[in-house]
GROMACS .gro file of C-alpha atoms in nm:
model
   62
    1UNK     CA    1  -0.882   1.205   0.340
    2UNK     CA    2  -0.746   1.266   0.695
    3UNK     CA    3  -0.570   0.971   0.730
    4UNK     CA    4  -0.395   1.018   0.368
    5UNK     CA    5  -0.261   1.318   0.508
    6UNK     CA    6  -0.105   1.087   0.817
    7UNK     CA    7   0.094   0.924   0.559
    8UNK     CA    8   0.259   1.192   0.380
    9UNK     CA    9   0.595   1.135   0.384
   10UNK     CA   10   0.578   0.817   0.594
   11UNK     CA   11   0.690   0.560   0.331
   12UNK     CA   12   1.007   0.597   0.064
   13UNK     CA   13   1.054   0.335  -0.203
   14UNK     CA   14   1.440   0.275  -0.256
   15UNK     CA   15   1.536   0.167  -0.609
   16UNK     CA   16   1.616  -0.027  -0.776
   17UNK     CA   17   1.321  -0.265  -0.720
   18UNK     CA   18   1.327  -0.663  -0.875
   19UNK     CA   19   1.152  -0.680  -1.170
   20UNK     CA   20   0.810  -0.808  -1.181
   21UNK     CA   21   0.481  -0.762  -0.945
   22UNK     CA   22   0.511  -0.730  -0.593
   23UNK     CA   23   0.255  -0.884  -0.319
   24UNK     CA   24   0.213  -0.607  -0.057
   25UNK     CA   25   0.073  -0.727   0.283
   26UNK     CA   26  -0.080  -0.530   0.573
   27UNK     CA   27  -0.183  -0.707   0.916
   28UNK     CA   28  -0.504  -0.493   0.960
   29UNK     CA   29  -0.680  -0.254   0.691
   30UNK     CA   30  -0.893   0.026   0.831
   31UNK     CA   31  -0.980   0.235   0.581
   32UNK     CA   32  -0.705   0.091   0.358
   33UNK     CA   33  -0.515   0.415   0.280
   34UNK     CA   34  -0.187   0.281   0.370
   35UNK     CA   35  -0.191  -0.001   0.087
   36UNK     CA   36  -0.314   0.276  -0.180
   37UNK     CA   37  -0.029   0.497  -0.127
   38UNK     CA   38   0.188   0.234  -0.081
   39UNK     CA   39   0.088   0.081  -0.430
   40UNK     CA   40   0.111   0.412  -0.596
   41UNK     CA   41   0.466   0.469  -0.479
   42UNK     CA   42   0.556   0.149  -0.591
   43UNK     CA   43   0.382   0.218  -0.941
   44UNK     CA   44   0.534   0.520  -0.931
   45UNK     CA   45   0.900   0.308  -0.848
   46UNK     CA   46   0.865   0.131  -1.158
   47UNK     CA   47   0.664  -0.186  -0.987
   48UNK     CA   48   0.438  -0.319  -1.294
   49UNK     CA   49   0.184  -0.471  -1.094
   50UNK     CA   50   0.142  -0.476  -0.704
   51UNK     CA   51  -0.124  -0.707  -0.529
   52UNK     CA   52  -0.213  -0.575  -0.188
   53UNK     CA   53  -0.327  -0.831   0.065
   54UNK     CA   54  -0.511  -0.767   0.395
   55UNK     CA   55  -0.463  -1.015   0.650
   56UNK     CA   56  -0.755  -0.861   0.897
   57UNK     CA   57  -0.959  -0.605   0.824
   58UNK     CA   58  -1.161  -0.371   1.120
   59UNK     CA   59  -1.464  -0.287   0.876
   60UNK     CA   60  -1.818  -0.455   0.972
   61UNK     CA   61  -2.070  -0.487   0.658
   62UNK     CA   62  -2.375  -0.582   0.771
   0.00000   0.00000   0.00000
């Protein structure tokens, strides 16, 4: 929840948006709050569908 709080404010989603789904890419996902507030502003925008796509992510599963 912490780092949700980091990115209050941080990101503003100008209209008007072209129509149809948007890919949205981050280089590294840590705990991968940035791409679920970014995808809920751009729901929010108007965006029907938005893919997020992680090109690295820091997590180990074991």
């Amino acid at each position: 929840f912490h780092q949700c709080q980091n990115l209050d404010g941080a990101f503003v989603i100008t209209p008007p948006l072209m129509p149809g789904p948007a890919l949205l890419v981050d280089d590294i996902v840590d705990s991968a709050w940035t791409l679920t507030v970014l995808t809920a502003l751009l729901r929010q925008a108007g965006c029907p569908t938005v893919y997020p796509l992680a090109l690295a992510s820091t997590s180990v599963k074991n």
